[in-house]
Amino acid sequence: MPSSKRSLTATPRRCVAETLNTADGQPRLRLARDGGRQLLRDVAPTLFELLSCGNKTNARFVDDCVKVVVARCRFRHLLSSIAEYATRKSAHVRECCASYCEDVAEQWGPAYFARHDGLPTLERVVRQLLDDSASEVRAAARDAFRALARSWPDRAKVIQAELDPRTVKLIQTTAKPDSGVTTARKRVKANVLNGGVVGPSGGGGHPATTASRDDDAAFFDPANNTNPPSSDHHPSGTVVPTPRGGGTRQEAAAAESHRKAAPTSTKTTTAQTSSQDDAAAAAAAKEATTSSSTAGLLPFGVGARVRVQRSKPGTVRFVGETSFSTGIWVGVELDAPDGKHDGAVRDRRYFECGAHRGLFVRPAHVAVLADVDAAAPELPAAARLACEHKRFLGELLDELQSQLAALRDFELKEIDRSVARDFAATAVAGPDPVRAILDAHGDRLAAILRDTAESDEAR
């Protein structure tokens, strides 16, 4: 039965391989010509959905399939799928997307992007994955950034100016060969190939365990009629060897003397623990000193004009450590009321600013504005207009959703005279809230434009 199931599973795979590949196994590059675009447009979302479905077997084969598609096709919709799935929860999916970005940068090259748009999307995905929470994803994103820098060095310098110094240093470090670290992507492939979780050595067990067993087999030679000792636990917690089977009196005496020496070993272990605690405290103090020195090395200080989260201009009001989290934080007073607080977090004030104009971000998300842009009045005006427009659209959307819910309730009821009368009154009054939202939006826009004109006159 298992063999027949494997044959049934392999049959469609073999048919697809024979259709898409030549006799020597090479892909038919122009099999469908322009019809292939429509095929890929339909297949690409399905491939990425299978990549994130959680099935390791599917994920392994889909990963290989997507890499072949990236290498053999120049299809801009793949970039959209990569950008979408680069934000998924699975670290394996994000790591795969970073690898696909590297392949796109290396294999598609400037010749393709000179004729098609899509390079900003590629840059945005790589920049996003460089700040990922998973170390294996950040490592793959650094490889993608290096490939991007080889093809577009000028654009890479612009992105590098927005990165924190540590990330820049890691990028500039030459990529080391595979050290055996098992990343999420390697674990998926290893599970499929070997049928179990694979350690760094590539086998099914832990390398240290395997080595210790081999050493025991080499040390205890059966020809010498010597039995390897087993382990016994002393009441003090020390593991001591005990003779097995045909042990001699000398072995028993040696074991007894080892038991008597156990309290001394316990004292040694206590001393080692205390020394480890002292080392941890010293490391914490060193980290605090490093954080303070890092704050002095930042390319901006208090009063600098910056932009955060790419589109929010503001002024730096605070740089340093905080009580709500570890590390260095930058407090920014935004030009528009699009922040989270007024400079105070958890009953502790770090700087003064207006309501909803304060925001704390990491230094990696802060970019210094050029002198021309820092003094330009258009930036604060655009930030206030964007904030107002977002507020207007949110209020309008809430009102429309409320009226749509009332319409759905009416459609679910059995209509009679009272139901019809109530809904007619609701429908007649429907435009009034929308008009009120539009009027309020117009008043706020007029106030923003008036303030902008006054500031221009003052300049």
Short mmCIF file of C-alpha atoms in Angstrom, two decimals:
data_model
loop_
_atom_site.label_atom_id
_atom_site.label_comp_id
_atom_site.label_asym_id
_atom_site.label_seq_id
_atom_site.Cartn_x
_atom_site.Cartn_y
_atom_site.Cartn_z
CA MET A 1 0.00 0.00 0.00
CA PRO A 2 2.72 2.57 0.81
CA SER A 3 4.46 1.90 -2.51
CA SER A 4 1.22 2.40 -4.46
CA LYS A 5 0.54 5.64 -2.56
CA ARG A 6 4.03 6.90 -3.44
CA SER A 7 3.50 6.02 -7.09
CA LEU A 8 0.17 7.86 -7.14
CA THR A 9 1.80 10.89 -5.55
CA ALA A 10 4.75 10.81 -7.94
CA THR A 11 2.65 10.43 -11.10
CA PRO A 12 1.36 14.03 -11.38
CA ARG A 13 4.79 15.32 -10.34
CA ARG A 14 6.42 13.29 -13.11
CA CYS A 15 3.89 14.55 -15.65
CA VAL A 16 4.56 18.14 -14.70
CA ALA A 17 8.31 17.58 -14.88
CA GLU A 18 8.10 16.00 -18.31
CA THR A 19 5.89 18.84 -19.53
CA LEU A 20 7.95 21.74 -18.20
CA ASN A 21 11.44 20.29 -18.70
CA THR A 22 13.43 19.06 -21.66
CA ALA A 23 14.77 15.51 -21.97
CA ASP A 24 17.97 16.43 -20.10
CA GLY A 25 16.04 18.07 -17.26
CA GLN A 26 16.48 21.71 -18.28
CA PRO A 27 13.39 23.99 -18.06
CA ARG A 28 11.59 24.92 -21.24
CA LEU A 29 12.02 28.67 -21.03
CA ARG A 30 9.41 29.61 -23.64
CA LEU A 31 6.86 26.88 -23.17
CA ALA A 32 3.77 29.09 -22.82
CA ARG A 33 5.14 32.42 -24.13
CA ASP A 34 2.77 35.25 -23.13
CA GLY A 35 0.28 32.76 -21.68
CA GLY A 36 2.81 32.02 -18.97
CA ARG A 37 2.24 35.44 -17.45
CA GLN A 38 -1.37 34.65 -16.70
CA LEU A 39 -0.33 31.25 -15.37
CA LEU A 40 2.21 32.78 -12.99
CA ARG A 41 -0.26 35.47 -11.95
CA ASP A 42 -2.59 32.71 -10.76
CA VAL A 43 0.05 30.33 -9.42
CA ALA A 44 2.31 32.75 -7.49
CA PRO A 45 -0.19 33.50 -4.66
CA THR A 46 -0.87 29.78 -4.28
CA LEU A 47 2.84 28.99 -4.03
CA PHE A 48 3.38 31.55 -1.27
CA GLU A 49 0.27 30.36 0.55
CA LEU A 50 1.63 26.80 0.55
CA LEU A 51 4.97 28.15 1.75
CA SER A 52 3.30 29.49 4.89
CA CYS A 53 0.78 26.69 5.47
CA GLY A 54 2.91 24.92 8.11
CA ASN A 55 3.40 21.67 6.19
CA LYS A 56 7.18 21.15 6.09
CA THR A 57 7.05 18.87 3.04
CA ASN A 58 5.09 21.41 1.03
CA ALA A 59 7.28 24.26 2.28
CA ARG A 60 10.47 22.54 1.16
CA PHE A 61 9.26 21.81 -2.38
CA VAL A 62 7.54 25.18 -2.73
CA ASP A 63 10.74 26.95 -1.67
CA ASP A 64 12.69 25.15 -4.39
CA CYS A 65 9.92 25.88 -6.91
CA VAL A 66 9.86 29.62 -6.16
CA LYS A 67 13.64 29.84 -6.48
CA VAL A 68 13.42 28.23 -9.92
CA VAL A 69 10.66 30.65 -10.94
CA VAL A 70 12.70 33.63 -9.74
CA ALA A 71 15.76 32.38 -11.60
CA ARG A 72 13.97 31.59 -14.87
CA CYS A 73 11.22 34.23 -15.05
CA ARG A 74 11.10 38.00 -14.90
CA PHE A 75 7.62 38.47 -13.46
CA ARG A 76 6.90 41.65 -11.51
CA HIS A 77 3.93 40.16 -9.63
CA LEU A 78 6.43 37.97 -7.77
CA LEU A 79 7.74 41.11 -6.08
CA SER A 80 4.23 41.91 -4.84
CA SER A 81 3.89 38.42 -3.35
CA ILE A 82 7.34 38.66 -1.74
CA ALA A 83 6.46 42.05 -0.22
CA GLU A 84 3.16 40.69 1.11
CA TYR A 85 4.53 37.52 2.70
CA ALA A 86 7.63 39.26 4.11
CA THR A 87 5.35 40.48 6.92
CA ARG A 88 3.98 37.04 7.89
CA LYS A 89 4.38 35.59 11.37
CA SER A 90 6.48 32.59 10.31
CA ALA A 91 10.24 33.24 10.50
CA HIS A 92 10.76 30.57 7.84
CA VAL A 93 8.56 32.46 5.36
CA ARG A 94 10.31 35.78 6.06
CA GLU A 95 13.72 34.14 5.68
CA CYS A 96 12.65 32.67 2.33
CA CYS A 97 11.44 36.10 1.19
CA ALA A 98 14.81 37.62 2.08
CA SER A 99 16.53 34.90 0.04
CA TYR A 100 14.20 35.59 -2.91
CA CYS A 101 15.12 39.29 -2.71
CA GLU A 102 18.77 38.32 -2.99
CA ASP A 103 18.03 36.18 -6.06
CA VAL A 104 15.99 38.97 -7.66
CA ALA A 105 18.75 41.54 -7.09
CA GLU A 106 21.44 39.24 -8.48
CA GLN A 107 19.65 37.57 -11.37
CA TRP A 108 17.18 40.18 -12.63
CA GLY A 109 19.67 43.00 -12.37
CA PRO A 110 19.58 46.64 -13.53
CA ALA A 111 18.64 45.66 -17.09
CA TYR A 112 15.20 44.47 -15.99
CA PHE A 113 14.46 47.30 -13.56
CA ALA A 114 15.50 49.89 -16.14
CA ARG A 115 12.39 48.88 -18.13
CA HIS A 116 10.01 48.00 -15.28
CA ASP A 117 9.11 49.58 -11.98
CA GLY A 118 9.56 47.48 -8.86
CA LEU A 119 12.96 48.46 -7.51
CA PRO A 120 11.43 50.63 -4.72
CA THR A 121 9.40 47.60 -3.62
CA LEU A 122 12.54 45.45 -3.49
CA GLU A 123 14.39 48.11 -1.49
CA ARG A 124 11.48 48.48 0.93
CA VAL A 125 11.30 44.72 1.62
CA VAL A 126 15.05 44.43 2.20
CA ARG A 127 15.02 47.49 4.48
CA GLN A 128 12.11 46.03 6.44
CA LEU A 129 13.71 42.60 6.88
CA LEU A 130 16.99 44.14 8.09
CA ASP A 131 15.08 45.17 11.25
CA ASP A 132 13.34 41.80 11.67
CA SER A 133 13.05 40.24 15.12
CA ALA A 134 14.56 36.87 14.01
CA SER A 135 18.34 36.70 13.66
CA GLU A 136 18.22 34.25 10.74
CA VAL A 137 15.92 36.61 8.83
CA ARG A 138 18.25 39.55 9.45
CA ALA A 139 21.23 37.47 8.24
CA ALA A 140 19.42 36.58 5.00
CA ALA A 141 18.38 40.23 4.59
CA ARG A 142 22.02 41.32 4.90
CA ASP A 143 22.91 38.96 2.05
CA ALA A 144 20.09 40.51 0.02
CA PHE A 145 21.38 44.00 0.81
CA ARG A 146 24.88 43.05 -0.36
CA ALA A 147 23.42 41.80 -3.63
CA LEU A 148 21.44 45.04 -3.92
CA ALA A 149 24.58 47.08 -3.29
CA ARG A 150 26.49 45.24 -6.01
CA SER A 151 23.87 46.14 -8.60
CA TRP A 152 22.82 49.60 -7.34
CA PRO A 153 25.59 51.01 -5.12
CA ASP A 154 24.16 54.55 -5.07
CA ARG A 155 20.72 53.44 -3.90
CA ALA A 156 22.30 51.13 -1.34
CA LYS A 157 24.15 54.09 0.19
CA VAL A 158 20.84 55.88 0.69
CA ILE A 159 19.38 52.87 2.53
CA GLN A 160 22.56 52.37 4.53
CA ALA A 161 22.35 55.95 5.84
CA GLU A 162 19.07 55.00 7.57
CA LEU A 163 20.48 51.90 9.30
CA ASP A 164 21.90 51.74 12.80
CA PRO A 165 25.71 51.45 13.11
CA ARG A 166 25.64 47.83 14.26
CA THR A 167 23.69 46.69 11.20
CA VAL A 168 26.05 48.63 8.91
CA LYS A 169 29.04 46.95 10.54
CA LEU A 170 27.52 43.50 10.08
CA ILE A 171 26.75 44.27 6.44
CA GLN A 172 30.28 45.44 5.77
CA THR A 173 31.68 42.29 7.36
CA THR A 174 32.43 39.67 4.74
CA ALA A 175 29.84 36.90 4.84
CA LYS A 176 31.30 33.85 6.60
CA PRO A 177 30.84 30.29 5.33
CA ASP A 178 28.13 28.15 6.82
CA SER A 179 29.03 27.53 10.44
CA GLY A 180 26.43 24.83 10.99
CA VAL A 181 23.82 27.06 12.63
CA THR A 182 20.39 25.56 12.11
CA THR A 183 18.06 28.31 10.87
CA ALA A 184 14.31 28.02 10.38
CA ARG A 185 14.74 27.41 6.68
CA LYS A 186 17.38 24.70 7.22
CA ARG A 187 15.16 22.95 9.79
CA VAL A 188 12.32 22.73 7.29
CA LYS A 189 14.58 21.21 4.63
CA ALA A 190 16.26 18.87 7.13
CA ASN A 191 12.92 17.56 8.40
CA VAL A 192 11.89 16.63 4.87
CA LEU A 193 15.22 15.08 3.88
CA ASN A 194 15.97 13.11 7.06
CA GLY A 195 12.56 12.63 8.61
CA GLY A 196 13.36 14.31 11.90
CA VAL A 197 14.84 17.34 13.61
CA VAL A 198 18.45 17.67 12.57
CA GLY A 199 21.14 19.15 14.76
CA PRO A 200 24.08 21.22 13.59
CA SER A 201 26.05 18.13 12.63
CA GLY A 202 23.47 17.20 9.97
CA GLY A 203 22.55 13.88 11.57
CA GLY A 204 19.58 12.90 13.67
CA GLY A 205 21.29 13.24 17.05
CA HIS A 206 23.26 15.83 18.92
CA PRO A 207 26.91 15.89 17.84
CA ALA A 208 28.20 16.00 21.39
CA THR A 209 26.19 12.90 22.32
CA THR A 210 27.43 11.04 19.26
CA ALA A 211 31.03 11.96 19.96
CA SER A 212 30.83 10.88 23.60
CA ARG A 213 29.45 7.47 22.60
CA ASP A 214 32.24 7.01 20.05
CA ASP A 215 34.83 7.95 22.69
CA ASP A 216 33.36 5.42 25.13
CA ALA A 217 33.45 2.72 22.50
CA ALA A 218 37.09 3.53 21.70
CA PHE A 219 38.22 3.82 25.34
CA PHE A 220 36.55 0.71 26.76
CA ASP A 221 37.94 -2.09 24.65
CA PRO A 222 35.96 -5.36 24.87
CA ALA A 223 39.21 -7.26 24.27
CA ASN A 224 40.52 -6.06 27.62
CA ASN A 225 37.37 -7.35 29.38
CA THR A 226 36.75 -3.91 30.85
CA ASN A 227 33.18 -2.70 31.42
CA PRO A 228 32.40 1.02 30.96
CA PRO A 229 31.20 2.62 34.18
CA SER A 230 27.65 3.75 34.67
CA SER A 231 26.62 6.93 36.48
CA ASP A 232 25.04 7.17 39.89
CA HIS A 233 23.69 10.27 41.65
CA HIS A 234 25.04 11.10 45.07
CA PRO A 235 22.58 12.68 47.56
CA SER A 236 24.60 15.90 47.31
CA GLY A 237 23.81 16.15 43.63
CA THR A 238 27.24 15.02 42.36
CA VAL A 239 27.34 12.37 39.66
CA VAL A 240 29.79 9.59 40.62
CA PRO A 241 30.79 6.43 38.76
CA THR A 242 29.81 3.06 40.25
CA PRO A 243 31.15 -0.35 39.21
CA ARG A 244 28.94 -2.55 37.08
CA GLY A 245 28.47 -6.32 37.13
CA GLY A 246 31.82 -7.89 38.02
CA GLY A 247 33.44 -4.86 39.71
CA THR A 248 36.46 -5.45 41.90
CA ARG A 249 37.12 -4.37 45.47
CA GLN A 250 39.52 -1.70 44.22
CA GLU A 251 36.73 -0.19 42.10
CA ALA A 252 34.35 -0.18 45.09
CA ALA A 253 36.99 1.55 47.23
CA ALA A 254 37.56 4.15 44.53
CA ALA A 255 33.83 4.82 44.33
CA GLU A 256 33.61 5.23 48.11
CA SER A 257 36.47 7.72 48.18
CA HIS A 258 34.76 9.67 45.40
CA ARG A 259 31.58 9.86 47.48
CA LYS A 260 33.53 11.23 50.43
CA ALA A 261 35.01 13.92 48.21
CA ALA A 262 31.54 15.03 47.04
CA PRO A 263 31.09 17.95 49.58
CA THR A 264 34.32 19.50 48.32
CA SER A 265 32.97 19.34 44.77
CA THR A 266 29.75 20.97 45.97
CA LYS A 267 31.73 23.86 47.46
CA THR A 268 33.60 24.22 44.20
CA THR A 269 30.31 24.33 42.28
CA THR A 270 28.99 27.05 44.64
CA ALA A 271 32.12 29.10 44.09
CA GLN A 272 31.78 28.72 40.35
CA THR A 273 28.12 29.87 40.53
CA SER A 274 29.04 32.99 42.49
CA SER A 275 31.80 33.81 40.02
CA GLN A 276 29.31 33.44 37.17
CA ASP A 277 26.93 35.87 38.93
CA ASP A 278 29.77 38.38 39.29
CA ALA A 279 30.58 37.99 35.61
CA ALA A 280 26.93 38.57 34.69
CA ALA A 281 26.82 41.74 36.80
CA ALA A 282 30.01 42.98 35.18
CA ALA A 283 28.54 42.26 31.73
CA ALA A 284 25.39 44.23 32.63
CA ALA A 285 27.46 47.20 33.79
CA LYS A 286 29.53 47.03 30.61
CA GLU A 287 26.32 46.97 28.52
CA ALA A 288 25.02 50.08 30.31
CA THR A 289 28.32 51.87 29.65
CA THR A 290 28.17 50.81 26.00
CA SER A 291 24.61 52.15 25.69
CA SER A 292 25.68 55.52 27.09
CA SER A 293 28.61 55.73 24.69
CA THR A 294 26.37 54.69 21.80
CA ALA A 295 24.10 57.66 22.47
CA GLY A 296 27.08 59.95 21.97
CA LEU A 297 27.97 58.35 18.64
CA LEU A 298 24.59 58.97 16.98
CA PRO A 299 24.63 61.34 13.98
CA PHE A 300 22.02 63.61 15.61
CA GLY A 301 21.32 65.24 18.91
CA VAL A 302 18.62 67.15 20.75
CA GLY A 303 17.18 69.84 18.49
CA ALA A 304 17.97 68.09 15.20
CA ARG A 305 15.34 68.02 12.47
CA VAL A 306 14.60 64.41 11.54
CA ARG A 307 11.99 62.17 10.01
CA VAL A 308 10.72 58.99 11.66
CA GLN A 309 8.77 56.10 10.16
CA ARG A 310 9.74 57.49 6.75
CA SER A 311 6.96 60.12 6.50
CA LYS A 312 6.73 61.88 9.87
CA PRO A 313 8.95 64.98 10.28
CA GLY A 314 9.79 66.28 13.70
CA THR A 315 12.41 67.58 16.12
CA VAL A 316 14.53 65.47 18.49
CA ARG A 317 13.77 66.34 22.11
CA PHE A 318 15.33 63.41 23.98
CA VAL A 319 18.15 60.87 23.43
CA GLY A 320 19.07 58.32 26.06
CA GLU A 321 17.86 55.48 28.25
CA THR A 322 14.29 55.24 29.58
CA SER A 323 12.52 53.45 32.40
CA PHE A 324 9.95 51.71 30.18
CA SER A 325 12.49 49.70 28.15
CA THR A 326 16.21 48.98 27.86
CA GLY A 327 18.59 50.49 25.35
CA ILE A 328 18.77 53.89 23.70
CA TRP A 329 15.53 55.63 22.70
CA VAL A 330 14.95 58.84 20.75
CA GLY A 331 12.07 61.10 21.76
CA VAL A 332 10.71 63.15 18.86
CA GLU A 333 8.24 66.02 18.84
CA LEU A 334 6.26 65.52 15.62
CA ASP A 335 5.14 68.41 13.44
CA ALA A 336 1.62 66.96 13.36
CA PRO A 337 -0.53 65.50 16.17
CA ASP A 338 0.16 61.98 14.92
CA GLY A 339 2.05 60.66 17.96
CA LYS A 340 1.17 58.71 21.08
CA HIS A 341 1.75 61.04 24.04
CA ASP A 342 2.88 64.52 25.14
CA GLY A 343 6.42 63.57 26.16
CA ALA A 344 5.43 61.64 29.29
CA VAL A 345 5.30 57.83 29.47
CA ARG A 346 4.08 55.92 32.53
CA ASP A 347 3.91 59.02 34.74
CA ARG A 348 7.48 60.04 33.91
CA ARG A 349 8.14 63.09 31.74
CA TYR A 350 11.06 63.03 29.32
CA PHE A 351 10.34 66.19 27.30
CA GLU A 352 7.61 68.78 26.71
CA CYS A 353 5.40 68.86 23.61
CA GLY A 354 1.76 69.20 22.59
CA ALA A 355 -0.85 66.50 22.99
CA HIS A 356 -0.38 63.52 20.64
CA ARG A 357 2.84 65.00 19.26
CA GLY A 358 5.35 62.86 21.18
CA LEU A 359 6.82 59.61 19.88
CA PHE A 360 9.66 57.33 21.05
CA VAL A 361 11.54 55.34 18.41
CA ARG A 362 14.79 53.44 18.14
CA PRO A 363 17.76 55.28 16.57
CA ALA A 364 17.56 52.93 13.56
CA HIS A 365 14.22 54.48 12.59
CA VAL A 366 15.47 58.09 12.68
CA ALA A 367 16.89 59.83 9.60
CA VAL A 368 18.38 63.32 9.69
CA LEU A 369 16.76 65.76 7.27
CA ALA A 370 18.91 67.69 4.83
CA ASP A 371 19.40 71.37 5.59
CA VAL A 372 17.11 72.39 2.73
CA ASP A 373 14.31 70.10 3.90
CA ALA A 374 14.80 70.86 7.59
CA ALA A 375 13.98 74.54 7.10
CA ALA A 376 11.25 74.02 4.47
CA PRO A 377 7.74 75.00 5.65
CA GLU A 378 6.17 72.47 3.30
CA LEU A 379 7.10 69.51 5.53
CA PRO A 380 5.12 70.56 8.64
CA ALA A 381 2.19 71.61 6.47
CA ALA A 382 2.16 68.29 4.61
CA ALA A 383 2.43 66.35 7.89
CA ARG A 384 -0.55 68.21 9.39
CA LEU A 385 -2.58 67.77 6.21
CA ALA A 386 -1.80 64.03 6.11
CA CYS A 387 -2.80 63.64 9.77
CA GLU A 388 -6.05 65.55 9.18
CA HIS A 389 -6.84 63.56 6.05
CA LYS A 390 -6.31 60.30 7.93
CA ARG A 391 -8.63 61.50 10.68
CA PHE A 392 -11.27 62.55 8.14
CA LEU A 393 -11.17 59.24 6.28
CA GLY A 394 -11.41 57.30 9.54
CA GLU A 395 -14.48 59.20 10.70
CA LEU A 396 -16.10 58.88 7.29
CA LEU A 397 -15.38 55.15 7.13
CA ASP A 398 -16.85 54.58 10.60
CA GLU A 399 -20.05 56.40 9.63
CA LEU A 400 -20.40 54.52 6.35
CA GLN A 401 -19.87 51.18 8.08
CA SER A 402 -22.54 52.11 10.65
CA GLN A 403 -25.06 52.95 7.93
CA LEU A 404 -24.14 49.79 6.02
CA ALA A 405 -24.81 47.72 9.15
CA ALA A 406 -28.24 49.36 9.51
CA LEU A 407 -28.99 48.48 5.87
CA ARG A 408 -28.02 44.85 6.44
CA ASP A 409 -30.25 44.65 9.51
CA PHE A 410 -33.16 45.95 7.45
CA GLU A 411 -32.56 43.36 4.72
CA LEU A 412 -32.64 40.54 7.28
CA LYS A 413 -36.01 41.57 8.74
CA GLU A 414 -39.43 40.63 7.46
CA ILE A 415 -40.74 43.92 6.14
CA ASP A 416 -43.94 45.39 7.48
CA ARG A 417 -45.30 48.86 7.99
CA SER A 418 -43.34 49.72 11.15
CA VAL A 419 -40.05 48.32 9.78
CA ALA A 420 -40.50 50.25 6.54
CA ARG A 421 -41.27 53.48 8.43
CA ASP A 422 -38.23 53.16 10.71
CA PHE A 423 -35.84 52.44 7.86
CA ALA A 424 -37.20 55.31 5.79
CA ALA A 425 -36.45 57.72 8.62
CA THR A 426 -32.94 56.28 8.97
CA ALA A 427 -32.27 56.51 5.24
CA VAL A 428 -33.50 60.11 5.02
CA ALA A 429 -31.27 61.15 7.92
CA GLY A 430 -28.27 59.24 6.51
CA PRO A 431 -26.62 62.13 4.63
CA ASP A 432 -26.68 64.44 7.67
CA PRO A 433 -23.78 62.79 9.59
CA VAL A 434 -21.76 62.61 6.38
CA ARG A 435 -22.33 66.33 5.75
CA ALA A 436 -21.31 67.10 9.33
CA ILE A 437 -18.05 65.15 8.89
CA LEU A 438 -17.34 66.94 5.60
CA ASP A 439 -18.04 70.36 7.14
CA ALA A 440 -15.78 69.68 10.13
CA HIS A 441 -13.05 68.44 7.80
CA GLY A 442 -13.34 71.61 5.73
CA ASP A 443 -13.05 73.81 8.83
CA ARG A 444 -9.93 72.01 10.03
CA LEU A 445 -8.36 72.22 6.57
CA ALA A 446 -9.02 75.97 6.47
CA ALA A 447 -7.37 76.38 9.88
CA ILE A 448 -4.29 74.41 8.76
CA LEU A 449 -3.96 76.46 5.57
CA ARG A 450 -4.42 79.71 7.54
CA ASP A 451 -1.70 78.76 10.02
CA THR A 452 0.62 77.80 7.16
CA ALA A 453 0.08 81.14 5.44
CA GLU A 454 0.78 83.02 8.68
CA SER A 455 3.99 81.08 9.27
CA ASP A 456 5.11 81.82 5.70
CA GLU A 457 4.50 85.54 6.25
CA ALA A 458 6.43 85.44 9.50
CA ARG A 459 9.39 83.87 7.71
#
